[in-house]
mmCIF file of C-alpha atoms in Angstrom:
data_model
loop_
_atom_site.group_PDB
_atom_site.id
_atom_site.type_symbol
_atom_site.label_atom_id
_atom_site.label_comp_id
_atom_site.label_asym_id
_atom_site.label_seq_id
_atom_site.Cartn_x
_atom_site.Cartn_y
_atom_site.Cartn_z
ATOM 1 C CA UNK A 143 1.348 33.882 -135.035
ATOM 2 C CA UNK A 144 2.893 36.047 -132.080
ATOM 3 C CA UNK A 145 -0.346 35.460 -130.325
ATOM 4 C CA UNK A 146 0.142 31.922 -129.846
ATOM 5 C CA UNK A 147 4.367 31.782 -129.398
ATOM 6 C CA UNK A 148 3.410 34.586 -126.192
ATOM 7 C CA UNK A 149 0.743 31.768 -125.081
ATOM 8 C CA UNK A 150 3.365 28.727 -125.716
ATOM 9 C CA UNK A 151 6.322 30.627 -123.761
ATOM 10 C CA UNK A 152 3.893 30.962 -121.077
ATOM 11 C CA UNK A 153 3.139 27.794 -121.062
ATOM 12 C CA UNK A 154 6.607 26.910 -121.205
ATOM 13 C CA UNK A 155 7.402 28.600 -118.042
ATOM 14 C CA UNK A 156 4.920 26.908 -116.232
ATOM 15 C CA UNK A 157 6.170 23.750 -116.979
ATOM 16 C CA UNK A 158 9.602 24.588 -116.161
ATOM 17 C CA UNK A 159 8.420 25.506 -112.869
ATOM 18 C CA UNK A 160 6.903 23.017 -112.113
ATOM 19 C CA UNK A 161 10.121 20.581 -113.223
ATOM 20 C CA UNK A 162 12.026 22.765 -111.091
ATOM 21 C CA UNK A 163 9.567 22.084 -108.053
ATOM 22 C CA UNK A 164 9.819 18.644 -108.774
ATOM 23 C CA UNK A 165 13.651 18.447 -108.836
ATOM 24 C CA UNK A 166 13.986 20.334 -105.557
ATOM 25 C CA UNK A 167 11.720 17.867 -104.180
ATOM 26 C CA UNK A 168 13.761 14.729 -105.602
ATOM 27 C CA UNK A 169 16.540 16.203 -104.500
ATOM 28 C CA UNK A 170 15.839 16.840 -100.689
ATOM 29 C CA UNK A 171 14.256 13.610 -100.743
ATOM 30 C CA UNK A 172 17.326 12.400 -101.999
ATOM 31 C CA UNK A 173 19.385 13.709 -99.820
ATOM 32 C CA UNK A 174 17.091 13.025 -96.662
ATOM 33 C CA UNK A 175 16.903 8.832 -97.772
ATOM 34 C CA UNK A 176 20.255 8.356 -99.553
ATOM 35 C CA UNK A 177 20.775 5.130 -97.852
ATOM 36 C CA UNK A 178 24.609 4.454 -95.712
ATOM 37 C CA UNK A 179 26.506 1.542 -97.275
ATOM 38 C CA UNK A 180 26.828 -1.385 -94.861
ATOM 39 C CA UNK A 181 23.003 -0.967 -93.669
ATOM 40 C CA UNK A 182 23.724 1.559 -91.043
ATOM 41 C CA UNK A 183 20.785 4.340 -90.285
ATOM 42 C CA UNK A 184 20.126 6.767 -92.896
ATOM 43 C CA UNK A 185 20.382 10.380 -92.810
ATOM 44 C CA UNK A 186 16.600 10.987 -91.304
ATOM 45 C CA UNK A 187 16.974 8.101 -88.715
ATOM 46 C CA UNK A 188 20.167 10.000 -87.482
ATOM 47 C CA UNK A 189 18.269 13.036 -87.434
ATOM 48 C CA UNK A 190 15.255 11.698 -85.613
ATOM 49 C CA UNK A 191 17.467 10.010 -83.040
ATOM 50 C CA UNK A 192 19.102 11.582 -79.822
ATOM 51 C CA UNK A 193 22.672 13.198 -80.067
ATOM 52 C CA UNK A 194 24.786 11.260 -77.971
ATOM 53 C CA UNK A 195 26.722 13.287 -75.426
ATOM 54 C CA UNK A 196 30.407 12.841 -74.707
ATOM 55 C CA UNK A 197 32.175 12.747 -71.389
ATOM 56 C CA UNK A 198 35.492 13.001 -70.574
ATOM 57 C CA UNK A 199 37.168 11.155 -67.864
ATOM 58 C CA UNK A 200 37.580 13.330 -65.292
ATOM 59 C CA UNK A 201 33.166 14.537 -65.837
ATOM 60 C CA UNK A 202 32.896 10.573 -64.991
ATOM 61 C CA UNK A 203 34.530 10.711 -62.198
ATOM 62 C CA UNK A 204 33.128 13.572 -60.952
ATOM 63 C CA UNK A 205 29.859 12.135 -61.692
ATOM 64 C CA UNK A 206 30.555 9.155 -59.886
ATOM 65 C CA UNK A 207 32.075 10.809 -56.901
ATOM 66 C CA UNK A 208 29.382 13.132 -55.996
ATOM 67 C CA UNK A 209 26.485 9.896 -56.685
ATOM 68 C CA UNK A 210 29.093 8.066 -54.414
ATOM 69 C CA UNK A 211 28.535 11.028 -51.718
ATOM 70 C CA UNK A 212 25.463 11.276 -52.315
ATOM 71 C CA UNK A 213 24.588 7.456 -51.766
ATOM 72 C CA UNK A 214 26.913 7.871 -48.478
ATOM 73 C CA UNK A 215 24.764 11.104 -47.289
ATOM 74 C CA UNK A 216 21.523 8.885 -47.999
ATOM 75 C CA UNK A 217 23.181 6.073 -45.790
ATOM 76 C CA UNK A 218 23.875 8.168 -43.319
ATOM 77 C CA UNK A 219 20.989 9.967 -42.754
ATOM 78 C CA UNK A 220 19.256 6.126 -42.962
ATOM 79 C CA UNK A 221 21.939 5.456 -39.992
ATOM 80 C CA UNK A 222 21.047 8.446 -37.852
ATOM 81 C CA UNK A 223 17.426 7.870 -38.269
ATOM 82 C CA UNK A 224 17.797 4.145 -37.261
ATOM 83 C CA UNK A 225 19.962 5.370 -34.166
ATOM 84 C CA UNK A 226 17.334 7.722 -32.789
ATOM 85 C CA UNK A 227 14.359 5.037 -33.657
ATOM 86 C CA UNK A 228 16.707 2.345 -31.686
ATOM 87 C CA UNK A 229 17.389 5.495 -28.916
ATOM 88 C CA UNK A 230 13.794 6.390 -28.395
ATOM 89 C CA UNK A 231 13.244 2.935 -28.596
ATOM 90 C CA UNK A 232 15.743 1.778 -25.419
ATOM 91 C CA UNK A 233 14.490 5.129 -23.691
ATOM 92 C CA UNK A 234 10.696 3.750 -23.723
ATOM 93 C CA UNK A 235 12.003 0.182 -22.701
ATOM 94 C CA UNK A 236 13.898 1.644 -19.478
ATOM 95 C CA UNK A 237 11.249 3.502 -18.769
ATOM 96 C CA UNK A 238 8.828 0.977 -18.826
ATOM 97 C CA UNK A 239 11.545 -0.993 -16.528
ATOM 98 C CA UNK A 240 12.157 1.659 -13.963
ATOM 99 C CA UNK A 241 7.804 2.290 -13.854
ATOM 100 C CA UNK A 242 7.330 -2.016 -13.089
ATOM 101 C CA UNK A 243 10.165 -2.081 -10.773
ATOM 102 C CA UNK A 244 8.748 0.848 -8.585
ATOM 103 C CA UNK A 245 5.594 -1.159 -9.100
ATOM 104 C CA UNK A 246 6.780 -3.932 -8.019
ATOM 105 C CA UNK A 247 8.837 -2.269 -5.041
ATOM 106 C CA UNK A 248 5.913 -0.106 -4.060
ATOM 107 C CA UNK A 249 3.669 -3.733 -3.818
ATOM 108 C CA UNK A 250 6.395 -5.634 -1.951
ATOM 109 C CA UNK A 251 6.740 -1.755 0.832
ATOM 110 C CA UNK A 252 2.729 -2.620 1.049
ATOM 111 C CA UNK A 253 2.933 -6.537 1.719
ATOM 112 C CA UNK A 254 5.143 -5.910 4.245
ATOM 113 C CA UNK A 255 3.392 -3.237 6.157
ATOM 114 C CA UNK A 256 0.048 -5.733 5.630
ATOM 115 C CA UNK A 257 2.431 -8.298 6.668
ATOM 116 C CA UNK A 258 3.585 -6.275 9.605
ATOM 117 C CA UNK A 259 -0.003 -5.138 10.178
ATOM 118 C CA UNK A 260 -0.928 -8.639 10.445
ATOM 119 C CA UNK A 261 1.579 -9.537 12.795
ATOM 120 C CA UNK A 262 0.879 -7.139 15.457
ATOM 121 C CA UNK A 263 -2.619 -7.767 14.942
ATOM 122 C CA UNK A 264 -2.210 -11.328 15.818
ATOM 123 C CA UNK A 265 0.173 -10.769 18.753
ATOM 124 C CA UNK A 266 -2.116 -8.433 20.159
ATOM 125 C CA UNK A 267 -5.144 -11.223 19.628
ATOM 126 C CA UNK A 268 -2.435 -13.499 21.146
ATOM 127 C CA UNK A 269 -2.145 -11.309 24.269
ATOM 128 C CA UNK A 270 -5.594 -10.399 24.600
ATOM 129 C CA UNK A 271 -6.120 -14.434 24.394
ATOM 130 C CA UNK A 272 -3.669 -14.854 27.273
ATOM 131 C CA UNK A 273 -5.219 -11.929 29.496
ATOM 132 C CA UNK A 274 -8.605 -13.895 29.081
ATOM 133 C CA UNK A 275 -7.149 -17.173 29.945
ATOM 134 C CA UNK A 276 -5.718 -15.511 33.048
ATOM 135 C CA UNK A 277 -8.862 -13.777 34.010
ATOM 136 C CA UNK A 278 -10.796 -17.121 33.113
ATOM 137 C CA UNK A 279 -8.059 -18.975 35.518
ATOM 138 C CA UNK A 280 -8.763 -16.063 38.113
ATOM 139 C CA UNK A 281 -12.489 -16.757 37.479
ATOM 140 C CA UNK A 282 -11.813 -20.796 38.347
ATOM 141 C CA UNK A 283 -9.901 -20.152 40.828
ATOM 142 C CA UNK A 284 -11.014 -22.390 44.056
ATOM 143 C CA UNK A 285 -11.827 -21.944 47.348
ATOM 144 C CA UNK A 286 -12.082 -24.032 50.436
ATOM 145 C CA UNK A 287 -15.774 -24.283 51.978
ATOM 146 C CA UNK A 288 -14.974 -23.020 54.977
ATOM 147 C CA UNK A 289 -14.812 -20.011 57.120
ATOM 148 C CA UNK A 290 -11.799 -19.169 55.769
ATOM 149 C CA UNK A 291 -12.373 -20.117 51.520
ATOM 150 C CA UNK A 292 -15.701 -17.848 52.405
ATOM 151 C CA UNK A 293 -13.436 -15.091 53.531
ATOM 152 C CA UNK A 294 -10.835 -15.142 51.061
ATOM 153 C CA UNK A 295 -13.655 -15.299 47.983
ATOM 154 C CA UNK A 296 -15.558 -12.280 49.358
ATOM 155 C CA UNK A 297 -12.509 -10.180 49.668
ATOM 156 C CA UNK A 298 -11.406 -11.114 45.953
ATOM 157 C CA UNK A 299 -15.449 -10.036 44.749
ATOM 158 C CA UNK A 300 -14.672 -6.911 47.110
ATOM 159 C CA UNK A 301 -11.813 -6.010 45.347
ATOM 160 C CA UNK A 302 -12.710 -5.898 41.725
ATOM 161 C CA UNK A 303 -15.694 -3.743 43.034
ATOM 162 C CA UNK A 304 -13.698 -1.746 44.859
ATOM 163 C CA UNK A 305 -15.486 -2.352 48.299
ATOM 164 C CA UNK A 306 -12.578 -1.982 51.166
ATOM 165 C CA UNK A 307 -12.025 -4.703 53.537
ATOM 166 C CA UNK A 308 -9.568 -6.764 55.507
ATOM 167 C CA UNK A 309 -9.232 -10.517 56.181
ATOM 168 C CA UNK A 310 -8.855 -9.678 59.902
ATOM 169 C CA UNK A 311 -12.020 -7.182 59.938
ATOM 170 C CA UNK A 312 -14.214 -9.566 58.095
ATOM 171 C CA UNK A 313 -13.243 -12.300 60.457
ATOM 172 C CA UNK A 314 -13.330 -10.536 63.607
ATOM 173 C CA UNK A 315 -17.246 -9.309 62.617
ATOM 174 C CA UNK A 316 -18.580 -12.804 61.748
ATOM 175 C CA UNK A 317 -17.088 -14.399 64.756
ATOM 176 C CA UNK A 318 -18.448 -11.701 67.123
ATOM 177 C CA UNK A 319 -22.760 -11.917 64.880
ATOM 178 C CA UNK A 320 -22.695 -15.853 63.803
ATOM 179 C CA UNK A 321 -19.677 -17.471 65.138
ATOM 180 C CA UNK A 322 -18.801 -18.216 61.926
ATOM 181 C CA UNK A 323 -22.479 -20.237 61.540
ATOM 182 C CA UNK A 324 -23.619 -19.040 57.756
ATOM 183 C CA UNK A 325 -27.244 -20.268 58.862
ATOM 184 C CA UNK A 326 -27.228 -18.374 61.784
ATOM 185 C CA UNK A 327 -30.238 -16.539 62.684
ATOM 186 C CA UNK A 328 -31.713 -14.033 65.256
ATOM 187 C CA UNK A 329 -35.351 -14.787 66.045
ATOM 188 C CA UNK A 330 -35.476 -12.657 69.442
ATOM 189 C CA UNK A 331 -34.391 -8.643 68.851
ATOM 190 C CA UNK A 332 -36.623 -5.488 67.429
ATOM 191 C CA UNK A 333 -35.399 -6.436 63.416
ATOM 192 C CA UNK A 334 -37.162 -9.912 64.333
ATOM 193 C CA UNK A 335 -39.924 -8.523 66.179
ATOM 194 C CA UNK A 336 -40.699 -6.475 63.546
ATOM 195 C CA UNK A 337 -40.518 -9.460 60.685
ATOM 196 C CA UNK A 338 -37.282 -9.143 59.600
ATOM 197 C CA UNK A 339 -34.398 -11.166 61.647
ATOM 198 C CA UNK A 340 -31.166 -11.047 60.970
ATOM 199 C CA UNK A 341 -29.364 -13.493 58.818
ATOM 200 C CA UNK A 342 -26.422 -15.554 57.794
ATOM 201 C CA UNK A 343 -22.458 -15.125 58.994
ATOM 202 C CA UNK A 344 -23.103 -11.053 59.474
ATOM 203 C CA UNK A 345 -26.240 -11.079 60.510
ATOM 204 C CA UNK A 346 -27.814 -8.964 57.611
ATOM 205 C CA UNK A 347 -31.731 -8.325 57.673
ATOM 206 C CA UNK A 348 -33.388 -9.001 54.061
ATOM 207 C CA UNK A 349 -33.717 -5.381 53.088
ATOM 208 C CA UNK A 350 -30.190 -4.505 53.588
ATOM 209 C CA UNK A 351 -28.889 -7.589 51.776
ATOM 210 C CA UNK A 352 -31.721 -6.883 48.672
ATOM 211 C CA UNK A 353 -30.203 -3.365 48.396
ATOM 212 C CA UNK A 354 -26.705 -3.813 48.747
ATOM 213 C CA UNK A 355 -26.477 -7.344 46.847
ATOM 214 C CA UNK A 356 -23.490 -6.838 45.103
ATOM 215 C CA UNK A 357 -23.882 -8.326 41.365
ATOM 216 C CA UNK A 358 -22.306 -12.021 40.709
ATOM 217 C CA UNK A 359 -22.572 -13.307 43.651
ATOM 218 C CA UNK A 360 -26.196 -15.277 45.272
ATOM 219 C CA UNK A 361 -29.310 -14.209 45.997
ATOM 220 C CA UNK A 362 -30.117 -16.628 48.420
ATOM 221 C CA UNK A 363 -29.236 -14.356 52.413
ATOM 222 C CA UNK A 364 -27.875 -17.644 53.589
ATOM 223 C CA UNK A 365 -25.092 -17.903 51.167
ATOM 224 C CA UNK A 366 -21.727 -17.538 52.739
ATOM 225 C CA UNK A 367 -19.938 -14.983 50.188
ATOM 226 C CA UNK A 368 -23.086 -13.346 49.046
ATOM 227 C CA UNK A 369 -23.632 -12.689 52.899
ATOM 228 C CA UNK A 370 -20.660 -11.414 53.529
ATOM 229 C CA UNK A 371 -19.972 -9.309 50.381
ATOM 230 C CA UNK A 372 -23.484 -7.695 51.235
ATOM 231 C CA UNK A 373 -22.658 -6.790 54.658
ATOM 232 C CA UNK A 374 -19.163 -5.017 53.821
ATOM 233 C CA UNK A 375 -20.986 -2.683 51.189
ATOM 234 C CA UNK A 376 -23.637 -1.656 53.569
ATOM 235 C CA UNK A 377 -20.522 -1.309 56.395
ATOM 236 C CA UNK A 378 -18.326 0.334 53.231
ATOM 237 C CA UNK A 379 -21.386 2.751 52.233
ATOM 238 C CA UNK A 380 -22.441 3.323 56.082
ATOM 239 C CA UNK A 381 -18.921 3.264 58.165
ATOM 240 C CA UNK A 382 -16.331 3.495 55.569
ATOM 241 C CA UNK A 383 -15.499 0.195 55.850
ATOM 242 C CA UNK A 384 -16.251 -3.560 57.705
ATOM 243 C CA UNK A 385 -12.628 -2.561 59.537
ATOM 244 C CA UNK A 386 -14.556 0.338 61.082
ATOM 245 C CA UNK A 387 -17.501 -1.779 63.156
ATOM 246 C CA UNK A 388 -16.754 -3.151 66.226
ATOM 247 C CA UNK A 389 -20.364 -3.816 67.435
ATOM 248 C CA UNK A 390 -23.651 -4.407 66.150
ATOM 249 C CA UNK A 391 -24.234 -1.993 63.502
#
């Protein structure tokens, strides 16, 4: 009989432990879902959800004051940057101004000195057309066919050759050999005898007036100038000049 009241208080205590677990477990599960009149949130749902933290006043307006700065240091620093952007920006554009209007001023310098350039060149065309149209007037200019337009040509040739000469000399000559005849001839002393007579106004033989032919005038002995021009550069090269000769020479 004690055998089994031992067992039975054993078992007993068992149970009761096991009531006791359940209780405690009824109970914290009470407490945790006892439900809040009115339908608000229950005990777990409070404990699951965020505490709430509580400001004062003067925390808020701290809070706002320094975002407030803050948002005014951001605006500022967004001002600054936009005033060195628009800076660097009006820098670039002057710049660019000041590098096209030395451009431009260094183009208009060169159009004028090509303009200047220009100029002169065509003044200088202009007065090297002029000096031609004077030495093409000198070229044309006319002479009488006569003793004395004969003269006055061949001393002109004799000048730009540089052969010396005077009107009186060259008349005083061809009076004294031809009489002033430019077909004279002279069939009867030694230059004829020996083939070669004397020709024209200053009597010059055809070897004489072959080597000192001066250039631009005729070839033909007989011609008045050509004679004459001849003669003085043989007298020129021979006597110093046609001034010099007095006789036949």
């Amino acid at each position: 009989m004690l055998k089994n009241i031992k067992t039975r208080s054993r078992a007993l205590t068992r149970t009761h432990k096991i009531a006791m677990t359940g209780v405690a477990t009824l109970g914290a599960a009470t407490i945790a879902f006892t439900a809040v009149p009115g339908g608000q949130t229950t005990t777990a749902e409070a404990a699951a959800a965020p505490a709430r933290v509580a400001y004062s006043s003067e925390q808020l307006q701290g809070l706002q004051s320094g975002v407030t700065e803050q948002l005014a240091g951001a605006g500022l620093k967004s001002q600054a940057a936009e005033a060195k952007k628009k800076a660097e920006a009006d820098a670039k554009a002057k710049a660019k101004a000041a590098a096209a209007a030395a451009k431009k001023k260094a183009a208009a310098a060169a159009a004028k000195k090509k303009a200047e350039q220009a100029r002169k060149a065509k003044e200088a065309a202009s007065r090297s057309a002029k000096r031609a149209q004077v030495k093409a007037v000198a070229a044309k200019k006319s002479y009488a066919n006569n003793l004395d337009g004969w003269i006055k040509e061949s001393l002109d040739i004799m000048k730009s050759k540089g052969i010396p000469g005077s009107y009186n000399g060259l008349y005083r000559n061809i009076i004294r050999e031809s009489s002033g005849n430019p077909n004279a001839i002279n069939n009867w002393d030694i230059n004829a005898i020996n083939g070669i007579p004397s020709k024209g106004l200053l009597q010059v033989i055809p070897p004489t007036f072959k080597t000192y032919h001066v250039p631009g005038t005729s070839w033909n002995i007989y011609d008045p100038v050509a004679n004459i021009t001849a003669a003085c550069n043989y007298a020129a090269d021979r006597y110093g000049s046609m001034d010099n000769v007095d006789s036949a020479y």
